[in-house]
Short mmCIF file of C-alpha atoms and ligand atoms in Angstrom, two decimals:
data_model
loop_
_atom_site.label_atom_id
_atom_site.label_comp_id
_atom_site.label_asym_id
_atom_site.label_seq_id
_atom_site.Cartn_x
_atom_site.Cartn_y
_atom_site.Cartn_z
CA UNK A 1 15.03 24.60 156.69
CA UNK A 2 12.24 22.00 156.44
CA UNK A 3 13.29 18.73 158.01
CA UNK A 4 12.78 15.15 156.82
CA UNK A 5 12.65 12.57 159.60
CA UNK A 6 13.51 9.04 158.45
CA UNK A 7 12.77 6.27 160.95
CA UNK A 8 14.81 3.10 160.40
CA UNK A 9 18.37 2.96 159.08
CA UNK A 10 18.27 -0.18 156.90
CA UNK A 11 19.05 0.03 153.17
CA UNK A 12 15.73 1.80 152.54
CA UNK A 13 16.20 4.48 155.21
CA UNK A 14 19.81 5.10 154.15
CA UNK A 15 18.80 5.52 150.49
CA UNK A 16 15.94 7.84 151.46
CA UNK A 17 18.12 9.98 153.72
CA UNK A 18 20.93 10.23 151.17
CA UNK A 19 18.60 11.17 148.30
CA UNK A 20 16.79 13.92 150.21
CA UNK A 21 20.05 15.29 151.66
CA UNK A 22 21.59 15.42 148.18
CA UNK A 23 18.67 17.58 147.13
CA UNK A 24 19.46 19.94 149.99
CA UNK A 25 16.94 18.89 152.66
CA UNK A 26 17.83 18.77 156.35
CA UNK A 27 17.57 15.07 157.24
CA UNK A 28 17.50 13.28 160.60
CA UNK A 29 17.80 9.47 160.47
CA UNK A 30 16.60 7.67 163.59
CA UNK A 31 18.00 4.17 164.17
CA UNK A 32 17.22 2.14 167.28
CA UNK A 33 20.46 0.08 167.18
CA UNK A 34 24.14 1.08 167.07
CA UNK A 35 24.66 0.33 163.35
CA UNK A 36 23.04 1.01 160.01
CA UNK A 37 21.81 -1.54 157.44
CA UNK A 38 20.10 -4.11 159.71
CA UNK A 39 19.33 -7.06 157.40
CA UNK A 40 21.90 -5.63 154.99
CA UNK A 41 24.53 -6.77 157.52
CA UNK A 42 23.74 -10.43 156.85
CA UNK A 43 22.79 -10.40 153.15
CA UNK A 44 25.28 -9.33 150.56
CA UNK A 45 23.85 -10.65 147.29
CA UNK A 46 23.53 -7.86 144.71
CA UNK A 47 23.24 -7.60 140.94
CA UNK A 48 21.70 -11.08 140.61
CA UNK A 49 19.09 -11.54 137.85
CA UNK A 50 16.83 -8.47 137.46
CA UNK A 51 18.68 -6.65 140.23
CA UNK A 52 21.44 -5.97 137.71
CA UNK A 53 19.02 -4.09 135.44
CA UNK A 54 17.52 -2.19 138.36
CA UNK A 55 20.93 -1.25 139.77
CA UNK A 56 22.00 0.17 136.41
CA UNK A 57 18.71 2.05 136.11
CA UNK A 58 19.43 3.70 139.43
CA UNK A 59 22.90 4.68 138.23
CA UNK A 60 21.38 6.27 135.09
CA UNK A 61 18.83 8.06 137.25
CA UNK A 62 21.64 9.67 139.25
CA UNK A 63 20.90 7.56 142.34
CA UNK A 64 23.76 5.07 142.11
CA UNK A 65 25.88 6.02 145.16
CA UNK A 66 24.87 3.06 147.32
CA UNK A 67 25.21 0.67 144.40
CA UNK A 68 28.73 2.02 143.79
CA UNK A 69 29.63 1.38 147.43
CA UNK A 70 28.38 -2.21 147.34
CA UNK A 71 30.31 -2.75 144.09
CA UNK A 72 33.44 -1.28 145.64
CA UNK A 73 33.33 -3.69 148.57
CA UNK A 74 32.27 -6.78 146.66
CA UNK A 75 34.38 -9.84 147.40
CA UNK A 76 33.14 -11.62 144.27
CA UNK A 77 31.35 -10.54 141.10
CA UNK A 78 29.60 -12.26 138.16
CA UNK A 79 28.93 -15.45 140.14
CA UNK A 80 26.45 -18.00 138.80
CA UNK A 81 24.82 -20.52 141.15
CA UNK A 82 21.35 -22.13 141.24
CA UNK A 83 18.68 -19.50 140.61
CA UNK A 84 21.27 -16.72 140.37
CA UNK A 85 23.02 -15.15 137.39
CA UNK A 86 25.94 -12.70 137.58
CA UNK A 87 25.62 -12.12 141.36
CA UNK A 88 27.97 -9.87 143.34
CA UNK A 89 28.65 -10.52 147.03
CA UNK A 90 29.51 -7.48 149.08
CA UNK A 91 31.56 -7.78 152.24
CA UNK A 92 29.04 -7.55 155.09
CA UNK A 93 31.75 -6.42 157.52
CA UNK A 94 32.98 -3.55 155.34
CA UNK A 95 29.85 -2.04 153.87
CA UNK A 96 28.24 -0.38 156.89
CA UNK A 97 31.06 2.00 157.78
CA UNK A 98 31.27 3.15 154.15
CA UNK A 99 27.54 3.89 154.04
CA UNK A 100 27.74 5.78 157.31
CA UNK A 101 30.56 7.94 155.93
CA UNK A 102 28.56 8.67 152.76
CA UNK A 103 25.57 9.83 154.82
CA UNK A 104 27.70 12.00 157.08
CA UNK A 105 29.37 13.58 154.02
CA UNK A 106 25.90 14.60 152.77
CA UNK A 107 25.10 16.15 156.15
CA UNK A 108 22.56 13.55 157.35
CA UNK A 109 22.13 13.74 161.14
CA UNK A 110 22.40 10.18 162.47
CA UNK A 111 20.57 9.43 165.71
CA UNK A 112 21.75 5.98 166.81
CA UNK A 113 20.32 4.25 169.89
CA UNK A 114 17.13 6.25 169.46
CA UNK A 115 13.90 4.32 168.99
CA UNK A 116 10.78 5.96 167.66
CA UNK A 117 7.85 4.86 169.80
CA UNK A 118 4.97 7.05 168.67
CA UNK A 119 3.88 9.84 166.34
CA UNK A 120 1.89 13.02 166.75
CA UNK A 121 -0.74 13.50 164.04
CA UNK A 122 -3.02 16.50 163.44
CA UNK A 123 -5.79 15.88 160.95
CA UNK A 124 -3.92 14.07 158.17
CA UNK A 125 -0.50 15.51 158.85
CA UNK A 126 2.25 13.90 160.91
CA UNK A 127 3.77 16.61 163.09
CA UNK A 128 6.42 14.79 165.09
CA UNK A 129 7.93 11.47 166.06
CA UNK A 130 8.28 10.69 169.75
CA UNK A 131 11.47 8.87 170.78
CA UNK A 132 12.01 6.44 173.63
CA UNK A 133 14.13 8.95 175.56
CA UNK A 134 11.85 10.82 177.95
CA UNK A 135 10.46 13.99 176.41
CA UNK A 136 12.46 13.73 173.16
CA UNK A 137 10.41 14.71 170.13
CA UNK A 138 11.52 15.21 166.51
CA UNK A 139 9.43 17.61 164.51
CA UNK A 140 9.48 17.51 160.73
CA UNK A 141 7.81 18.57 157.51
CA UNK A 142 7.91 15.08 155.97
CA UNK A 143 8.38 11.60 157.50
CA UNK A 144 9.49 8.27 156.10
CA UNK A 145 8.73 4.94 157.76
CA UNK A 146 11.52 2.53 156.80
CA UNK A 147 11.34 0.37 159.90
CA UNK A 148 11.34 -2.92 157.98
CA UNK A 149 9.14 -5.87 158.88
CA UNK A 150 11.25 -7.87 161.34
CA UNK A 151 10.21 -8.40 164.92
CA UNK A 152 9.06 -7.63 167.50
CA UNK A 153 10.30 -10.67 169.43
CA UNK A 154 6.69 -11.69 170.07
CA UNK A 155 6.24 -12.41 166.35
CA UNK A 156 9.29 -14.66 166.27
CA UNK A 157 7.96 -16.56 169.29
CA UNK A 158 4.38 -16.89 168.06
CA UNK A 159 5.00 -17.55 164.37
CA UNK A 160 8.60 -18.82 164.28
CA UNK A 161 10.83 -20.92 166.52
CA UNK A 162 11.36 -18.23 169.15
CA UNK A 163 13.87 -15.39 169.24
CA UNK A 164 17.12 -16.77 167.81
CA UNK A 165 19.13 -13.62 168.62
CA UNK A 166 19.48 -12.46 165.04
CA UNK A 167 21.00 -9.36 163.46
CA UNK A 168 18.03 -7.17 164.48
CA UNK A 169 19.06 -7.61 168.14
CA UNK A 170 15.62 -6.76 169.55
CA UNK A 171 16.43 -7.96 173.10
CA UNK A 172 19.24 -5.40 173.30
CA UNK A 173 17.70 -2.48 171.42
CA UNK A 174 13.93 -2.88 171.71
CA UNK A 175 11.32 -3.94 169.20
CA UNK A 176 10.47 -2.45 165.82
CA UNK A 177 7.66 0.08 165.90
CA UNK A 178 6.06 1.09 162.59
CA UNK A 179 5.43 4.82 162.28
CA UNK A 180 2.79 4.27 159.59
CA UNK A 181 0.78 1.99 161.86
CA UNK A 182 1.16 4.40 164.79
CA UNK A 183 -0.10 7.20 162.52
CA UNK A 184 -3.25 5.19 161.88
CA UNK A 185 -2.46 3.44 158.56
CA UNK A 186 -4.25 0.16 158.04
CA UNK A 187 -2.05 -2.96 158.23
CA UNK A 188 -3.07 -6.12 156.35
CA UNK A 189 -1.80 -9.56 157.35
CA UNK A 190 0.64 -11.49 155.12
CA UNK A 191 0.38 -15.27 155.54
CA UNK A 192 2.73 -18.00 154.42
CA UNK A 193 1.41 -21.27 152.97
CA UNK A 194 0.49 -22.88 156.31
CA UNK A 195 -1.61 -19.83 157.13
CA UNK A 196 0.76 -18.46 159.76
CA UNK A 197 1.73 -14.78 159.54
CA UNK A 198 5.15 -13.88 158.10
CA UNK A 199 8.14 -15.72 156.69
CA UNK A 200 11.46 -16.86 158.10
CA UNK A 201 14.47 -14.84 157.00
CA UNK A 202 16.22 -16.96 154.44
CA UNK A 203 19.83 -17.46 155.47
CA UNK A 204 22.26 -17.93 158.36
CA UNK A 205 25.89 -17.02 158.75
CA UNK A 206 28.65 -19.34 159.96
CA UNK A 207 31.78 -18.10 161.67
CA UNK A 208 34.52 -18.53 159.01
CA UNK A 209 37.24 -19.64 161.46
CA UNK A 210 35.02 -22.47 162.69
CA UNK A 211 35.17 -24.27 159.30
CA UNK A 212 37.99 -26.63 158.28
CA UNK A 213 40.86 -24.77 156.60
CA UNK A 214 40.48 -26.59 153.26
CA UNK A 215 36.74 -25.78 153.10
CA UNK A 216 37.18 -22.13 154.02
CA UNK A 217 39.94 -21.79 151.41
CA UNK A 218 37.65 -23.23 148.73
CA UNK A 219 34.75 -20.89 149.63
CA UNK A 220 37.05 -17.85 149.74
CA UNK A 221 38.58 -18.73 146.35
CA UNK A 222 35.38 -19.58 144.48
CA UNK A 223 32.85 -17.35 146.21
CA UNK A 224 30.27 -20.13 146.16
CA UNK A 225 30.47 -23.81 147.16
CA UNK A 226 27.69 -26.37 146.74
CA UNK A 227 27.64 -29.40 149.05
CA UNK A 228 25.23 -32.24 148.15
CA UNK A 229 22.99 -33.27 151.06
CA UNK A 230 21.98 -36.81 151.90
CA UNK A 231 20.17 -38.67 154.65
CA UNK A 232 18.70 -36.88 157.62
CA UNK A 233 19.90 -33.45 156.60
CA UNK A 234 18.22 -33.53 153.23
CA UNK A 235 15.09 -35.43 154.21
CA UNK A 236 13.84 -33.50 157.16
CA UNK A 237 15.50 -30.31 158.06
CA UNK A 238 16.42 -28.48 154.90
CA UNK A 239 13.13 -29.00 153.05
CA UNK A 240 11.08 -27.97 156.07
CA UNK A 241 13.18 -24.84 156.60
CA UNK A 242 13.24 -23.84 152.93
CA UNK A 243 9.44 -23.87 152.75
CA UNK A 244 9.24 -21.17 155.39
CA UNK A 245 11.75 -18.87 153.65
CA UNK A 246 10.88 -15.36 152.58
CA UNK A 247 12.86 -15.37 149.33
CA UNK A 248 11.12 -17.32 146.56
CA UNK A 249 14.23 -17.85 144.40
CA UNK A 250 15.28 -20.56 146.86
CA UNK A 251 12.27 -22.82 146.51
CA UNK A 252 13.96 -24.86 143.74
CA UNK A 253 15.19 -28.44 144.22
CA UNK A 254 18.83 -27.28 144.07
CA UNK A 255 18.41 -25.59 147.46
CA UNK A 256 16.74 -28.66 148.98
CA UNK A 257 19.33 -31.12 147.69
CA UNK A 258 22.40 -29.05 148.45
CA UNK A 259 23.88 -26.79 151.05
CA UNK A 260 24.94 -23.62 149.25
CA UNK A 261 27.61 -21.51 150.93
CA UNK A 262 28.63 -17.99 149.87
CA UNK A 263 31.62 -15.86 150.80
CA UNK A 264 30.31 -12.54 152.09
CA UNK A 265 33.13 -12.12 154.59
CA UNK A 266 31.04 -14.28 156.88
CA UNK A 267 30.02 -17.63 155.39
CA UNK A 268 26.44 -17.22 154.27
CA UNK A 269 24.46 -20.48 154.32
CA UNK A 270 21.29 -20.39 152.24
CA UNK A 271 18.84 -21.94 154.72
CA UNK A 272 16.90 -20.16 157.49
CA UNK A 273 18.16 -22.61 160.13
CA UNK A 274 19.77 -26.01 160.57
CA UNK A 275 20.39 -28.04 163.75
CA UNK A 276 24.07 -27.56 164.54
CA UNK A 277 24.68 -31.18 165.54
CA UNK A 278 23.38 -32.36 162.15
CA UNK A 279 25.46 -29.76 160.30
CA UNK A 280 28.59 -30.90 162.15
CA UNK A 281 28.27 -34.37 160.59
CA UNK A 282 29.37 -32.93 157.25
CA UNK A 283 33.03 -32.97 156.24
CA UNK A 284 34.69 -29.70 157.16
CA UNK A 285 31.88 -28.61 159.52
CA UNK A 286 32.99 -30.59 162.60
CA UNK A 287 33.69 -27.39 164.62
CA UNK A 288 31.12 -25.15 162.89
CA UNK A 289 29.34 -22.45 164.88
CA UNK A 290 26.68 -19.96 163.89
CA UNK A 291 27.54 -16.28 163.76
CA UNK A 292 24.03 -15.06 162.90
CA UNK A 293 21.58 -15.80 164.30
CA UNK A 294 23.26 -17.01 167.48
CA UNK A 295 20.47 -19.56 167.87
CA UNK A 296 20.95 -20.78 164.29
CA UNK A 297 19.85 -24.34 165.15
CA UNK A 298 16.35 -23.10 165.86
CA UNK A 299 15.43 -20.37 163.50
CA UNK A 300 15.76 -16.93 162.15
CA UNK A 301 13.72 -13.77 162.42
CA UNK A 302 10.08 -13.68 161.31
CA UNK A 303 9.54 -10.93 158.74
CA UNK A 304 6.68 -9.74 156.56
CA UNK A 305 3.86 -10.39 159.01
CA UNK A 306 1.92 -7.34 157.81
CA UNK A 307 1.79 -4.65 155.16
CA UNK A 308 0.63 -1.07 155.02
CA UNK A 309 -1.52 0.39 152.21
CA UNK A 310 0.42 2.86 150.06
CA UNK A 311 0.17 4.27 146.57
CA UNK A 312 2.76 4.02 143.79
CA UNK A 313 4.39 7.26 144.94
CA UNK A 314 4.93 5.47 148.28
CA UNK A 315 2.57 7.85 150.09
CA UNK A 316 0.42 6.36 152.86
CA UNK A 317 -3.15 7.67 152.43
CA UNK A 318 -4.85 9.56 153.96
CA UNK A 319 -1.67 11.00 155.50
CA UNK A 320 -0.29 13.91 153.51
CA UNK A 321 3.35 13.83 154.55
CA UNK A 322 4.16 10.20 155.34
CA UNK A 323 5.94 7.83 152.96
CA UNK A 324 7.06 4.22 153.31
CA UNK A 325 10.13 2.50 151.88
CA UNK A 326 11.84 -0.90 151.78
CA UNK A 327 9.99 -3.85 153.30
CA UNK A 328 7.56 -1.36 154.87
CA UNK A 329 6.48 -0.55 151.31
CA UNK A 330 4.89 -3.97 151.30
CA UNK A 331 5.68 -7.38 149.76
CA UNK A 332 8.96 -6.04 148.35
CA UNK A 333 12.08 -7.93 149.36
CA UNK A 334 15.81 -7.35 148.85
CA UNK A 335 18.63 -4.84 149.27
CA UNK A 336 18.31 -3.41 145.75
CA UNK A 337 14.52 -3.23 146.14
CA UNK A 338 14.95 -1.35 149.44
CA UNK A 339 17.43 1.05 147.83
CA UNK A 340 15.03 1.77 144.92
CA UNK A 341 11.99 2.41 147.11
CA UNK A 342 14.11 4.37 149.59
CA UNK A 343 15.50 6.55 146.83
CA UNK A 344 12.02 7.30 145.48
CA UNK A 345 10.69 8.02 148.99
CA UNK A 346 13.59 10.42 149.70
CA UNK A 347 13.06 12.16 146.38
CA UNK A 348 9.31 12.51 146.98
CA UNK A 349 9.94 13.82 150.50
CA UNK A 350 12.01 16.60 148.94
CA UNK A 351 9.27 17.33 146.40
CA UNK A 352 6.65 17.50 149.17
CA UNK A 353 8.82 19.89 151.17
CA UNK A 354 8.80 22.27 148.17
CA UNK A 355 5.06 21.99 147.69
CA UNK A 356 5.44 19.81 144.56
CA UNK A 357 3.39 16.69 143.86
CA UNK A 358 5.24 13.43 144.57
CA UNK A 359 5.82 11.23 141.51
CA UNK A 360 5.78 7.54 140.52
CA UNK A 361 8.76 5.85 138.93
CA UNK A 362 8.08 5.38 135.20
CA UNK A 363 6.44 2.01 134.47
CA UNK A 364 8.90 1.48 131.65
CA UNK A 365 11.60 0.86 134.29
CA UNK A 366 12.01 -2.29 136.40
CA UNK A 367 11.79 -0.18 139.57
CA UNK A 368 8.49 1.38 138.46
CA UNK A 369 7.19 -2.06 137.54
CA UNK A 370 8.17 -3.53 140.91
CA UNK A 371 6.43 -0.84 142.94
CA UNK A 372 3.23 -1.00 140.87
CA UNK A 373 3.21 -4.82 140.67
CA UNK A 374 3.60 -5.30 144.43
CA UNK A 375 0.83 -2.79 145.10
CA UNK A 376 -1.51 -4.55 142.68
CA UNK A 377 -0.76 -7.91 144.35
CA UNK A 378 -1.35 -6.45 147.80
CA UNK A 379 -5.01 -5.98 146.93
CA UNK A 380 -5.93 -9.69 147.05
CA UNK A 381 -5.42 -12.27 149.78
CA UNK A 382 -3.90 -14.54 147.11
CA UNK A 383 -1.42 -11.84 146.05
CA UNK A 384 -0.45 -11.30 149.69
CA UNK A 385 0.66 -14.94 149.96
CA UNK A 386 3.80 -14.16 147.99
CA UNK A 387 6.68 -11.70 148.08
CA UNK A 388 8.05 -9.89 145.06
CA UNK A 389 11.68 -9.46 144.16
CA UNK A 390 13.70 -8.54 141.08
CA UNK A 391 15.66 -11.75 141.48
CA UNK A 392 13.21 -14.62 141.84
CA UNK A 393 9.69 -15.96 141.82
CA UNK A 394 6.83 -14.60 139.77
CA UNK A 395 8.03 -10.99 139.45
CA UNK A 396 11.38 -12.13 138.04
CA UNK A 397 9.39 -14.22 135.50
CA UNK A 398 7.37 -11.10 134.69
CA UNK A 399 10.55 -9.07 134.07
CA UNK A 400 11.89 -11.65 131.65
CA UNK A 401 8.57 -12.24 129.87
CA UNK A 402 8.11 -8.52 129.22
CA UNK A 403 11.76 -7.98 128.24
CA UNK A 404 12.59 -5.64 131.11
CA UNK A 405 15.60 -7.76 132.04
CA UNK A 406 18.83 -6.89 130.29
CA UNK A 407 22.46 -6.52 131.30
CA UNK A 408 23.21 -4.12 128.46
CA UNK A 409 24.08 -0.83 130.17
CA UNK A 410 23.50 1.23 127.04
CA UNK A 411 20.00 -0.23 126.55
CA UNK A 412 19.21 0.53 130.18
CA UNK A 413 20.47 4.10 129.90
CA UNK A 414 18.43 4.73 126.76
CA UNK A 415 15.34 3.29 128.45
CA UNK A 416 15.77 5.59 131.43
CA UNK A 417 16.38 8.53 129.11
CA UNK A 418 13.25 7.90 127.05
CA UNK A 419 11.26 7.60 130.29
CA UNK A 420 12.44 11.15 131.09
CA UNK A 421 14.22 9.93 134.22
CA UNK A 422 17.88 10.47 133.33
CA UNK A 423 19.62 12.01 136.37
CA UNK A 424 16.26 12.40 138.12
CA UNK A 425 17.83 11.88 141.57
CA UNK A 426 21.15 13.63 140.90
C1 FAD B 1 19.16 -13.11 156.89
C2 FAD B 1 18.81 -12.25 155.71
C3 FAD B 1 19.55 -12.38 154.52
C4 FAD B 1 19.22 -11.58 153.41
N1 FAD B 1 20.00 -11.67 152.27
C5 FAD B 1 19.76 -10.83 151.24
C6 FAD B 1 20.66 -10.79 150.13
O1 FAD B 1 21.70 -11.46 150.11
N2 FAD B 1 20.36 -9.94 149.09
C7 FAD B 1 19.25 -9.14 149.10
O2 FAD B 1 19.03 -8.39 148.15
N3 FAD B 1 18.38 -9.17 150.16
C8 FAD B 1 18.63 -9.98 151.23
N4 FAD B 1 17.80 -9.97 152.31
C9 FAD B 1 16.61 -9.09 152.29
C10 FAD B 1 17.03 -7.64 152.49
O3 FAD B 1 18.07 -7.56 153.43
C11 FAD B 1 15.86 -6.79 152.99
O4 FAD B 1 14.67 -7.04 152.24
C12 FAD B 1 16.18 -5.30 152.90
O5 FAD B 1 17.53 -5.03 153.20
C13 FAD B 1 15.24 -4.58 153.86
O6 FAD B 1 15.68 -3.28 154.12
P1 FAD B 1 14.76 -2.27 154.97
O7 FAD B 1 15.55 -1.03 155.07
O8 FAD B 1 13.41 -2.22 154.40
O9 FAD B 1 14.56 -2.96 156.40
P2 FAD B 1 15.56 -3.44 157.57
O10 FAD B 1 16.84 -3.92 157.00
O11 FAD B 1 14.77 -4.38 158.40
O12 FAD B 1 15.84 -2.10 158.38
C14 FAD B 1 14.91 -1.53 159.23
C15 FAD B 1 15.63 -0.68 160.26
O13 FAD B 1 14.68 0.03 161.05
C16 FAD B 1 15.13 0.04 162.39
N5 FAD B 1 13.97 0.28 163.24
C17 FAD B 1 12.86 -0.50 163.40
N6 FAD B 1 11.98 0.08 164.24
C18 FAD B 1 12.54 1.25 164.61
C19 FAD B 1 12.10 2.30 165.47
N7 FAD B 1 10.92 2.25 166.07
N8 FAD B 1 12.91 3.36 165.66
C20 FAD B 1 14.13 3.44 165.04
N9 FAD B 1 14.59 2.45 164.21
C21 FAD B 1 13.79 1.39 164.00
C22 FAD B 1 15.78 -1.32 162.57
O14 FAD B 1 16.66 -1.35 163.65
C23 FAD B 1 16.48 -1.47 161.21
O15 FAD B 1 17.79 -0.92 161.25
C24 FAD B 1 18.12 -10.70 153.46
C25 FAD B 1 17.39 -10.57 154.65
C26 FAD B 1 17.75 -11.31 155.77
C27 FAD B 1 17.00 -11.10 157.04
#
């Protein structure tokens, strides 16, 4: 049977592997660490703003398995807080094992602790991926690069505040290596406002047991707690850190004036970093410690330092059997966004393996819009100064302006049906 090799087991790689395996392809998923989901292990926010519409589209398209799992392990649903409507928060400690079981049930071969280091290309066809273990080579008919955009450590040192020992755990498991770049695809730089490459990841996690009992109880009960900031904390640290964040929905004043804490199992704090000794001056934080990144006083991972050219089918020209998904698909940020692009990449891998042309997602869907919009923006240096998500910033404005955003499941289903995409991925 023709094999799909997926490199990178974040949300995008998991969605790609699951979709292709459901269609009957043999799938090997290569992950350099000992767990799946990577940045999905520290996020948790789903179904906020346009992500609700996109999640329901996926369900109607027959690709809703991963959405169902995140719903099933959500600690809170329908939460409103600044910049967010009807958000769900999945439990970051529960979700990974459930995803792993779903992949195994579909027959996906999981290769943990294997890092892809190179590719073998003949003319415009990728033949194999070389792994870090001596002599180990994985041949395939189609390949997907879903290695994300975080790391290597050198990027965090040069463009951030140094390696802060974050969820990607590069010192333990080795740096990210992009298959698309190794196969010869052109990579363009992404620069944040100050001209430096990349953005800081946008949140940290606190260890729940290190917060005062009354504060922890309140966060657990409400799902979200907003603490007004004054003095040194507000003036210097938060504003400076927020500016460097990847996610644009947090650039509002509410996130500069307040500390916003979410219950994702861990306590998610919506700033990239904050000096611990300053944080401990707040009521209830006297014994606080960071859970992720361990060096939370200093910084978080640098992501989105570069993007690869791809078309709207997620193919990487001129290569004939290489697709990209998730953050590797360029300027696209978020769990739901990674699941959508991963699902399309997995589906197109299956089509390629049968000799069929890969397809685009219909432009009448939010997913199709996202993929095409981000590609269009990638063409100009100005467009590459921003990131695009279903939940914030200019693309979220676009979704509302053009009436793509709705929470009406029946409207979404009918839209998918009239686009001819009902049960496309089933
Ligand atoms: C701190 C933080 C909080 C976030 N919070 C949210 C949130 O609440 N909601 C939301 O929607 N989005 C959130 N995001 C963004 C979201 O998590 C990402 O945009 C999305 O999950 C990216 O998925 P991905 O699969 O593209 O990449 P990644 O999650 O980066 O996964 C890439 C995977 O590839 C593996 N890999 C890399 N190189 C190799 C190699 N050479 N060989 C084998 N494996 C390799 C890595 O180990 C990793 O597992 C957050 C991100 C961060 C960092």
